[in-house]
Amino acid sequence: MLAATVLAIVGLVVIIIAWIVQLITILGKSKTLSLFFVWLHLIGVLFVIIGNIGFKSLTAVVLNLILAIITIFILILYPGEKEVKNE
């Protein structure tokens, strides 16, 4: 039970760090979604899922799995680097 608690707390800390990264990005000149934010958010959610499995909380696991799937979907649709054409 202690390991599940530690994993859930680590996951939440990673999610908080991800949001701080995104906030810094937004406060700058860029108004885009930070790819680093998305990856950190996914890692945090996965830690929370593993922690919730340890708590045997099926509802929390299912809801966090939905959040992880949405995050993976965002990573798939995230636009890559655009090629610059020299004319």
CSV table of C-alpha atoms in Angstrom, one decimal:
chain,number,residue,atom,x,y,z
A,1,MET,CA,0.0,0.0,0.0
A,2,LEU,CA,2.9,2.4,0.7
A,3,ALA,CA,4.3,1.8,-2.8
A,4,ALA,CA,0.9,2.7,-4.4
A,5,THR,CA,0.8,5.9,-2.3
A,6,VAL,CA,4.3,6.8,-3.4
A,7,LEU,CA,3.6,6.1,-7.1
A,8,ALA,CA,0.4,8.2,-7.0
A,9,ILE,CA,2.1,11.1,-5.3
A,10,VAL,CA,5.0,11.0,-7.7
A,11,GLY,CA,2.5,10.9,-10.6
A,12,LEU,CA,0.7,14.0,-9.2
A,13,VAL,CA,4.0,15.8,-8.7
A,14,VAL,CA,5.0,15.1,-12.3
A,15,ILE,CA,1.6,16.4,-13.5
A,16,ILE,CA,2.1,19.6,-11.5
A,17,ILE,CA,5.5,20.0,-13.0
A,18,ALA,CA,4.0,19.5,-16.5
A,19,TRP,CA,1.5,22.2,-15.9
A,20,ILE,CA,4.2,24.6,-14.6
A,21,VAL,CA,6.1,24.0,-17.9
A,22,GLN,CA,2.9,24.7,-19.9
A,23,LEU,CA,2.2,27.8,-17.9
A,24,ILE,CA,5.7,29.1,-18.5
A,25,THR,CA,5.2,28.4,-22.2
A,26,ILE,CA,2.0,30.3,-22.3
A,27,LEU,CA,3.4,33.3,-20.3
A,28,GLY,CA,6.1,33.6,-22.9
A,29,LYS,CA,5.4,34.6,-26.5
A,30,SER,CA,4.4,31.1,-27.6
A,31,LYS,CA,0.7,30.3,-27.4
A,32,THR,CA,1.2,26.6,-28.5
A,33,LEU,CA,0.9,23.4,-26.6
A,34,SER,CA,4.3,22.3,-25.3
A,35,LEU,CA,5.3,18.8,-26.4
A,36,PHE,CA,7.3,18.5,-23.2
A,37,PHE,CA,4.1,19.2,-21.2
A,38,VAL,CA,2.2,16.5,-23.0
A,39,TRP,CA,5.0,13.9,-22.4
A,40,LEU,CA,5.3,14.9,-18.7
A,41,HIS,CA,1.5,14.7,-18.3
A,42,LEU,CA,1.4,11.3,-19.9
A,43,ILE,CA,4.2,10.0,-17.6
A,44,GLY,CA,2.4,11.5,-14.5
A,45,VAL,CA,-0.9,9.9,-15.5
A,46,LEU,CA,0.7,6.5,-16.0
A,47,PHE,CA,2.2,6.7,-12.5
A,48,VAL,CA,-1.2,7.6,-11.1
A,49,ILE,CA,-2.8,4.7,-12.9
A,50,ILE,CA,-0.2,2.3,-11.4
A,51,GLY,CA,-0.8,3.8,-8.0
A,52,ASN,CA,-4.6,3.4,-8.3
A,53,ILE,CA,-4.2,-0.2,-9.3
A,54,GLY,CA,-2.4,-0.7,-6.0
A,55,PHE,CA,-5.4,1.0,-4.2
A,56,LYS,CA,-7.7,-1.3,-6.2
A,57,SER,CA,-9.7,1.7,-7.3
A,58,LEU,CA,-11.3,0.6,-10.6
A,59,THR,CA,-13.1,3.9,-11.2
A,60,ALA,CA,-9.9,5.9,-10.9
A,61,VAL,CA,-8.0,3.5,-13.1
A,62,VAL,CA,-10.6,3.7,-15.8
A,63,LEU,CA,-10.9,7.5,-15.7
A,64,ASN,CA,-7.1,7.9,-15.8
A,65,LEU,CA,-6.8,5.4,-18.6
A,66,ILE,CA,-9.2,7.5,-20.6
A,67,LEU,CA,-7.0,10.5,-19.8
A,68,ALA,CA,-3.9,8.6,-21.0
A,69,ILE,CA,-5.6,7.6,-24.2
A,70,ILE,CA,-6.6,11.2,-24.9
A,71,THR,CA,-3.0,12.3,-24.2
A,72,ILE,CA,-1.6,9.6,-26.6
A,73,PHE,CA,-4.1,10.8,-29.2
A,74,ILE,CA,-2.8,14.3,-28.8
A,75,LEU,CA,0.8,13.0,-29.2
A,76,ILE,CA,-0.2,11.3,-32.5
A,77,LEU,CA,-1.9,14.4,-33.8
A,78,TYR,CA,0.8,16.9,-32.6
A,79,PRO,CA,2.2,18.6,-35.7
A,80,GLY,CA,5.8,17.8,-36.4
A,81,GLU,CA,8.5,20.2,-37.5
A,82,LYS,CA,7.5,22.0,-40.6
A,83,GLU,CA,10.1,21.9,-43.4
A,84,VAL,CA,11.4,25.2,-44.5
A,85,LYS,CA,11.7,25.6,-48.2
A,86,ASN,CA,14.6,27.7,-49.6
A,87,GLU,CA,13.5,29.2,-52.8
